[in-house]
Coordinates of C-alpha atoms in Angstrom, one line a residue:
X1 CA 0.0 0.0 0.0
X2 CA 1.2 3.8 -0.7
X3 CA 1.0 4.5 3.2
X4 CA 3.9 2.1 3.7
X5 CA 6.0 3.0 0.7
X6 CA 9.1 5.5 0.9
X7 CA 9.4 9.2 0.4
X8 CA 12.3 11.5 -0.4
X9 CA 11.8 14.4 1.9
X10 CA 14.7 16.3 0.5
X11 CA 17.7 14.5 1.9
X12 CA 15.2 12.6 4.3
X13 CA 14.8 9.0 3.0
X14 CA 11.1 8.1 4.9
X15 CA 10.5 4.8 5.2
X16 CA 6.8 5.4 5.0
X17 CA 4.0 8.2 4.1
X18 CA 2.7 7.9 7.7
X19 CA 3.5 11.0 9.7
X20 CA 3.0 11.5 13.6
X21 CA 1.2 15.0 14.2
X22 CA 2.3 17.4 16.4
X23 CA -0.2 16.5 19.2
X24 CA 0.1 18.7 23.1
X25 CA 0.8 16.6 25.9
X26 CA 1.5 18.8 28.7
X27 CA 4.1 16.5 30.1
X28 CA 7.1 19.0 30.0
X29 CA 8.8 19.6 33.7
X30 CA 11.7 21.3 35.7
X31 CA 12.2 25.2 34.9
X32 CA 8.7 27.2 34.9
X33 CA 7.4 23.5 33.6
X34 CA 8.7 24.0 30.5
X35 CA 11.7 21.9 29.7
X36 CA 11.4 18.0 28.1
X37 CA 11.7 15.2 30.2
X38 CA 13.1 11.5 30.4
X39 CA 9.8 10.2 29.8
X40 CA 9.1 12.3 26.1
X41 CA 11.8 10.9 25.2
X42 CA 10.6 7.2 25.8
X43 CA 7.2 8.5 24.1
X44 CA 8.6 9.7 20.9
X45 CA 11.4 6.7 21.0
X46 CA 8.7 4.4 21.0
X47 CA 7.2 6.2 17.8
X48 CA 10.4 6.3 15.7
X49 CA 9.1 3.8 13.4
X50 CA 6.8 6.7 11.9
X51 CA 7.8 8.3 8.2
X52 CA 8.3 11.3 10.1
X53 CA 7.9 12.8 14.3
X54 CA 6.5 16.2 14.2
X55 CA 7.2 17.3 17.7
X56 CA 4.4 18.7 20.0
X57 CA 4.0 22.5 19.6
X58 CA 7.0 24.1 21.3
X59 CA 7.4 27.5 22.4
X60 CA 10.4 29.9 20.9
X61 CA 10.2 32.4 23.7
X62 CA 8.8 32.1 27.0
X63 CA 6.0 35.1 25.9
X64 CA 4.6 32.1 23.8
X65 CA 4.0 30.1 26.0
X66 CA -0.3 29.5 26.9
X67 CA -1.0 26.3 28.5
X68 CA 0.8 24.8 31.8
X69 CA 3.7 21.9 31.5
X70 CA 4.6 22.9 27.1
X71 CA 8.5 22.6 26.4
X72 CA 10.2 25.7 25.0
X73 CA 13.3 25.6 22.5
X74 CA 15.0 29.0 23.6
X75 CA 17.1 28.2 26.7
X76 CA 20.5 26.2 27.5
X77 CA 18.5 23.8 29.5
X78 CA 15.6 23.2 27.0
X79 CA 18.2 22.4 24.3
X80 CA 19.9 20.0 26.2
X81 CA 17.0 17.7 27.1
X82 CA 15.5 18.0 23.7
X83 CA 19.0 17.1 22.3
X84 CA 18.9 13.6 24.5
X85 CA 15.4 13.0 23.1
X86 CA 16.7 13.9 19.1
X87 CA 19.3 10.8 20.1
X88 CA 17.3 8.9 21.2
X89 CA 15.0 8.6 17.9
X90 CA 17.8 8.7 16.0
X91 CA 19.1 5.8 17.6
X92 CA 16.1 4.1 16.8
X93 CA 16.6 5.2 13.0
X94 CA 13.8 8.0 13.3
X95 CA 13.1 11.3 12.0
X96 CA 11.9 14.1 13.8
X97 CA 10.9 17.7 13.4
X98 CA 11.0 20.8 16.2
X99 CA 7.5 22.3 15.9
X100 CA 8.0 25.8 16.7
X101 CA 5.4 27.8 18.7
X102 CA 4.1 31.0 19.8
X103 CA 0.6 31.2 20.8
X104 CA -0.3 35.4 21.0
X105 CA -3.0 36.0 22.5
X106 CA -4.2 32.4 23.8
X107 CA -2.5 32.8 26.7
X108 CA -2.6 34.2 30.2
X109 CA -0.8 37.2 32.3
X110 CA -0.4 33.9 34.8
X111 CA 2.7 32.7 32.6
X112 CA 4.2 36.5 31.8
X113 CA 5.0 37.3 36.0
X114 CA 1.1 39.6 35.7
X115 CA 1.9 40.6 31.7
X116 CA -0.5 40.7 29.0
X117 CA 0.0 37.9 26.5
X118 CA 0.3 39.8 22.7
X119 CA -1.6 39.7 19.2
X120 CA -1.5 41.7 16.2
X121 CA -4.2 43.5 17.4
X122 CA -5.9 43.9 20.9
X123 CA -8.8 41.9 20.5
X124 CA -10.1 39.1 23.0
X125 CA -10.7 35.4 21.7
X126 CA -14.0 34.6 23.2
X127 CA -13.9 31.3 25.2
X128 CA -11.5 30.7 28.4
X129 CA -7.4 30.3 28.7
X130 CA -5.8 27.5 31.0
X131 CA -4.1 29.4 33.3
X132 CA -0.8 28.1 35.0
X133 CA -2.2 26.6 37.9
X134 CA -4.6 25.0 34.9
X135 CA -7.5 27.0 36.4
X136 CA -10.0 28.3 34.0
X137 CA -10.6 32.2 33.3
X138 CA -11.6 34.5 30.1
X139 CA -9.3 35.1 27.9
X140 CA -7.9 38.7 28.8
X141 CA -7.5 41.6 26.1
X142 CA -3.6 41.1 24.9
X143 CA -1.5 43.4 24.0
X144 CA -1.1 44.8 20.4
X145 CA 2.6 44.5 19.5
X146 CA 4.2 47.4 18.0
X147 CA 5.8 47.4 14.3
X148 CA 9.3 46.9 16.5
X149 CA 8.1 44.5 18.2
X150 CA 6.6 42.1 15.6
X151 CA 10.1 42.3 14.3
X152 CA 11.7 41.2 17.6
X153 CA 9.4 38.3 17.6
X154 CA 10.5 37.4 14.1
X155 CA 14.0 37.1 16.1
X156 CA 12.8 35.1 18.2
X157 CA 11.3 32.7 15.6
X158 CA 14.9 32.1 14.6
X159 CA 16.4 32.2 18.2
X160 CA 14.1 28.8 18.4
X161 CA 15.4 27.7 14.7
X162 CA 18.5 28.2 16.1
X163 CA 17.8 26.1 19.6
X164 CA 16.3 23.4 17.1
X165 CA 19.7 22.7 15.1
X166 CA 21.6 22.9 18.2
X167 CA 19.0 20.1 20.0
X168 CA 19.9 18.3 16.6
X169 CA 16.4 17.6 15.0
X170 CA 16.0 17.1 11.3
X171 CA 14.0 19.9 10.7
X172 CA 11.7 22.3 12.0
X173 CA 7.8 22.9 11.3
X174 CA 6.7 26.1 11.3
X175 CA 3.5 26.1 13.5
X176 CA 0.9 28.8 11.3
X177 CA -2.4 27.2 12.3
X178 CA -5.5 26.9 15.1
X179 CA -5.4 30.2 15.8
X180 CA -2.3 31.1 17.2
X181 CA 0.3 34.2 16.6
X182 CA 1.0 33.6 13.0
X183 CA -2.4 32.7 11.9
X184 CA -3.6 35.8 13.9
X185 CA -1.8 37.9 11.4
X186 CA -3.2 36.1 8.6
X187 CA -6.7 36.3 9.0
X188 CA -8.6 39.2 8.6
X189 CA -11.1 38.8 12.2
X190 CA -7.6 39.4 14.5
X191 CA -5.7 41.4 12.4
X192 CA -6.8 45.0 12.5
X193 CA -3.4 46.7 12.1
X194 CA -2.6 49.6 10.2
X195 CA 1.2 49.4 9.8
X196 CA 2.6 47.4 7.4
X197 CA 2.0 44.1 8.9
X198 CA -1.9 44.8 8.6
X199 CA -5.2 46.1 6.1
X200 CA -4.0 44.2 3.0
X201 CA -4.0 40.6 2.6
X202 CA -0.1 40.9 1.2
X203 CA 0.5 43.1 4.4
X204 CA -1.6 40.0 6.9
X205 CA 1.0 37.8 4.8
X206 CA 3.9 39.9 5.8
X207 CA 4.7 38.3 9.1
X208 CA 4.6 34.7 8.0
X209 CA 7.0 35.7 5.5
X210 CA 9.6 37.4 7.8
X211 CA 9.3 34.5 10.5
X212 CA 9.8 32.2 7.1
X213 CA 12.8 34.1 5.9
X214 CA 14.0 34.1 9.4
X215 CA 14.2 30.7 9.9
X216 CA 15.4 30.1 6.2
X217 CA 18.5 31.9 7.7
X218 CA 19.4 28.8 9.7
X219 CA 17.9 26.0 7.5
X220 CA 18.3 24.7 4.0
X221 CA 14.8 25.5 3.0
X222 CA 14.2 21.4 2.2
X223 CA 14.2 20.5 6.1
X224 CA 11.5 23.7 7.0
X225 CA 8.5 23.1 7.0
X226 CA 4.7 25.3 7.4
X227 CA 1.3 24.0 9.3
X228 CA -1.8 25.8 8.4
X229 CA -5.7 25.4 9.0
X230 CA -7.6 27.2 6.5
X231 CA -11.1 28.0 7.4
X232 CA -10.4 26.6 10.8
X233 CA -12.3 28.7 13.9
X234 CA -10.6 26.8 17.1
X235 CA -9.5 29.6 19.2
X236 CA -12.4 32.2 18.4
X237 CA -10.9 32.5 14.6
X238 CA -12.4 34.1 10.9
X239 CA -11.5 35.7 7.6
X240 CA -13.8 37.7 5.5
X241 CA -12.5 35.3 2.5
X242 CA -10.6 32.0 3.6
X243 CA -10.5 31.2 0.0
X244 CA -8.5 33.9 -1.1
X245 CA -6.3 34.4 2.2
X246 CA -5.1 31.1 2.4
X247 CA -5.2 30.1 -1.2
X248 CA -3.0 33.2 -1.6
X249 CA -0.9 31.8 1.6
X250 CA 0.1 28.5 -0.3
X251 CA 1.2 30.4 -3.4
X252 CA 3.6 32.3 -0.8
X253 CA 4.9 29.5 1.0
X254 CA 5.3 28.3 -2.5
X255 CA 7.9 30.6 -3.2
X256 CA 10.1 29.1 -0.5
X257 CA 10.7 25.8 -2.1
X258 CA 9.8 24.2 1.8
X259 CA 10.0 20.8 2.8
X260 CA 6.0 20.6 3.4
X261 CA 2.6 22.0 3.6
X262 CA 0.7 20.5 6.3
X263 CA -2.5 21.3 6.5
X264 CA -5.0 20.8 9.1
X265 CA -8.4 19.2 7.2
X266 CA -11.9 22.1 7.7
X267 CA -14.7 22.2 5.2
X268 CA -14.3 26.0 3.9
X269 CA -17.6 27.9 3.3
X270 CA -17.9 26.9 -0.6
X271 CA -17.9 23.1 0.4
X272 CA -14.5 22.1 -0.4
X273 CA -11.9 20.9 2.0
X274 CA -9.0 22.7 2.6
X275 CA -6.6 20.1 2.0
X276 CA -8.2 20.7 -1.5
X277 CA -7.7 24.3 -1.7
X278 CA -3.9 24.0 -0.8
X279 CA -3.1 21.0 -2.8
X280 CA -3.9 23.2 -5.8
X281 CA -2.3 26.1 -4.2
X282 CA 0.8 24.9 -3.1
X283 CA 3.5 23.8 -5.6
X284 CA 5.4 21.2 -3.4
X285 CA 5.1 18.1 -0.7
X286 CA 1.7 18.2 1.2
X287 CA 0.9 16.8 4.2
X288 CA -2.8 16.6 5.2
X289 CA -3.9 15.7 9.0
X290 CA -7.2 15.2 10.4
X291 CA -9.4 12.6 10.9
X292 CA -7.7 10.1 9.0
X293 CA -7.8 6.3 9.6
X294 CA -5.6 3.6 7.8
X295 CA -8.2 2.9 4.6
X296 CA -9.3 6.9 4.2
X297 CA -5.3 8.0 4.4
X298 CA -4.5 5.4 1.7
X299 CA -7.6 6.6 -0.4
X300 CA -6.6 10.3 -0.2
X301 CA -2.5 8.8 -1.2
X302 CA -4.3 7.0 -4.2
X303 CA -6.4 9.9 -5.4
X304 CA -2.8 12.3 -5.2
X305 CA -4.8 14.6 -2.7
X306 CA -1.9 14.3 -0.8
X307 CA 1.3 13.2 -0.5
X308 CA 2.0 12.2 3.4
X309 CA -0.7 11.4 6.0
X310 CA -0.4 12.6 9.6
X311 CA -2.1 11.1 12.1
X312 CA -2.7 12.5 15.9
X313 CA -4.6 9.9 18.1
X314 CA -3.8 6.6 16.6
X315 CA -0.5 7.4 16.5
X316 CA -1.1 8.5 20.5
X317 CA -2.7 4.8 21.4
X318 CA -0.8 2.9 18.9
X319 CA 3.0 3.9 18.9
X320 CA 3.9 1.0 16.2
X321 CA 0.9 2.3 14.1
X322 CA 3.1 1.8 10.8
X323 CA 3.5 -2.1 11.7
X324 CA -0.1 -2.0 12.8
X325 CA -1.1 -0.8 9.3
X326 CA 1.2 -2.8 7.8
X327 CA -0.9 -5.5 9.0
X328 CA -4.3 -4.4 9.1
X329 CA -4.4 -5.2 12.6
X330 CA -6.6 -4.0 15.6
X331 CA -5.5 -0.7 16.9
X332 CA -5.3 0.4 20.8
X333 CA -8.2 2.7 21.9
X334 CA -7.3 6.1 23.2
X335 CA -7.9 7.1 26.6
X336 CA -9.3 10.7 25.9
X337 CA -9.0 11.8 30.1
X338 CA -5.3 11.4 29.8
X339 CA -4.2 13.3 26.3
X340 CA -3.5 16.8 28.6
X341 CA -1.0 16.2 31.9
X342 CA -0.4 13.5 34.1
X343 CA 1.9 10.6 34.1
X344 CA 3.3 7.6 32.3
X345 CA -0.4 6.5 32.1
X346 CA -2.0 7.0 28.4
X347 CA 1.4 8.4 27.7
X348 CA 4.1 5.9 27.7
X349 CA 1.9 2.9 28.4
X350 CA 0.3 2.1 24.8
X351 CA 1.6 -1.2 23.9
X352 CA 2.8 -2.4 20.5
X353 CA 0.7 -4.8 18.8
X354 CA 3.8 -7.4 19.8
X355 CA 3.0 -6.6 23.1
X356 CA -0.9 -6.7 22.9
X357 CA -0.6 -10.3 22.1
X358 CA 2.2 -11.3 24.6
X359 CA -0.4 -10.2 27.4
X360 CA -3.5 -11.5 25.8
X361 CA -1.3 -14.7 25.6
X362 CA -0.4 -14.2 29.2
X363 CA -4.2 -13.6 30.3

């Protein structure tokens, strides 16, 4: 089947089209809860047979931060634990990606020491942000960043690019989607700037474009990657015209000659998926996530609606869920309560379908 065959991802040889999505854990630890611990480094280990790991969303400056227990990739002690995690997979002949991160204004002044978290502009997401002590409270109004500003976040886009290559991943995924910083500057309902960085749709583009540069100053362009979600509204999110913004979007990032597109699967307003939209928008690798099971990722492979599959949950319960494919075997159910926090249980405790039968053998 195509989901098991290899693909050249630039000088990446994958073993397979089945990709693990970036997927929050909040099992990070030690300083201000953000740096990676012994145990993500058994949980992505133990997924190393995938095409390719796309790391949980991680912050590039401790301003981006917006839920409790998230890794950062800015400081000395960050770096180092991701680096023992990057060995480990690659000991295990894996493939992983840093997926870098900055929320804006889907955060709390709980993480900034009583701060404002920042946005384009100073508008509110309607709905509640987990706070550090994982309480629940609305959303405060964030700050609007100032043209200089923006720009010192661009810097800090590549400080994390930076942080990635010295923590030795393969790559780095540039996180543009669910309503976070960069896709607050692309669409229309949270951008209300009138600098340069606002108004026009090539002026909403203008950030993703400077953090893209940015990080094309540290990486060969054919180990970056970009994750969008066109249409999407998680995290209070609109565009007047998602067909033109993010159709227009593709044909940017096109320009780049990136590793990927990944795009998060919506229905846009017209009826057609947005995997759909950027396939004929974007001139390069695509990777679609969302929803997809063994039979509908091989379908959308056959169809050449795509050219990689991501998967999130089955790749969560199921952490040999290429072998498990392979095979057309029954897969692990996930235990929804423990996807956010909390220990080795419905973390590290999936077992492989090897395992499965040793202890149904055993029972």
């Amino acid at each position: 089947m195509k989901l098991l065959s290899s693909y050249d991802l630039g000088p990446l040889a994958l073993p397979n089209r089945v990709i693990m999505a970036p997927m929050t854990r909040n099992r990070a630890a030690g300083d201000s809860g953000t740096v990676p611990t012994d145990m993500m480094a058994t949980y992505y280990t133990q997924r190393a047979s995938a095409g390719l790991i796309i790391t949980e969303a991680t912050q590039v400056t401790p301003r981006g931060q917006g839920y409790p227990n998230t890794p950062g990739i800015h400081s000395e002690a960050q770096i180092a634990a991701w680096r023992r995690i990057t060995d480990a997979v690659h000991e295990a002949d894996g493939r992983i990606f840093s997926q870098l991160w900055h929320v804006g204004r889907i955060s709390h002044p709980s993480y900034h020491d009583g701060a404002k978290p920042v946005a384009p502009s100073a508008i509110a997401a309607d709905g509640e942000a987990m706070t550090a002590s994982f309480e629940m409270e609305p959303f405060p109004t964030p700050h609007a960043l100032s043209t200089d500003e923006v720009r010192e976040v661009v810097q800090q886009y590549r400080h994390g690019a930076v942080s990635a290559k010295e923590a030795g991943f393969d790559g780095v995924e540039i996180h543009a989607a669910n309503g976070y910083l960069i896709d607050q500057f692309i669409q229309s309902g949270t951008n209300k700037r009138t600098d340069i960085y606002g108004g026009a749709l090539e002026d909403r583009l203008r950030f993703l474009r400077e953090v893209t540069e940015a990080v094309l100053q540290v990486w060969d362009a054919d180990r970056v990657g970009v994750r969008l979600s066109p249409g999407g509204t998680f995290n209070d999110m609109h565009d007047d015209d998602p067909i033109q913004t993010f159709g227009r979007t593709g044909e940017v990032l096109s320009e780049y000659d990136l590793a990927y597109l990944h795009t998060v699967e919506t229905e846009l307003p017209t009826g057609e998926t947005a995997s759909a939209l950027m396939r004929d928008a974007y001139d390069g690798t695509h990777i679609i996530c969302g929803g997809y099971e063994r039979d509908s990722g091989e379908e959308a492979l056959q169809a050449n609606r795509t050219d990689l599959v991501a998967y999130a949950r089955l790749f969560l319960a199921n952490p040999d869920l290429p072998e498990r494919f392979a095979q057309d075997a029954p897969l692990n159910e996930w235990d929804e309560s423990t996807f956010y926090g909390g220990d080795a249980e419905g973390y590290i405790d999936y077992p492989t379908l090897e395992e499965a039968e040793e202890q149904k053998a055993a029972a």
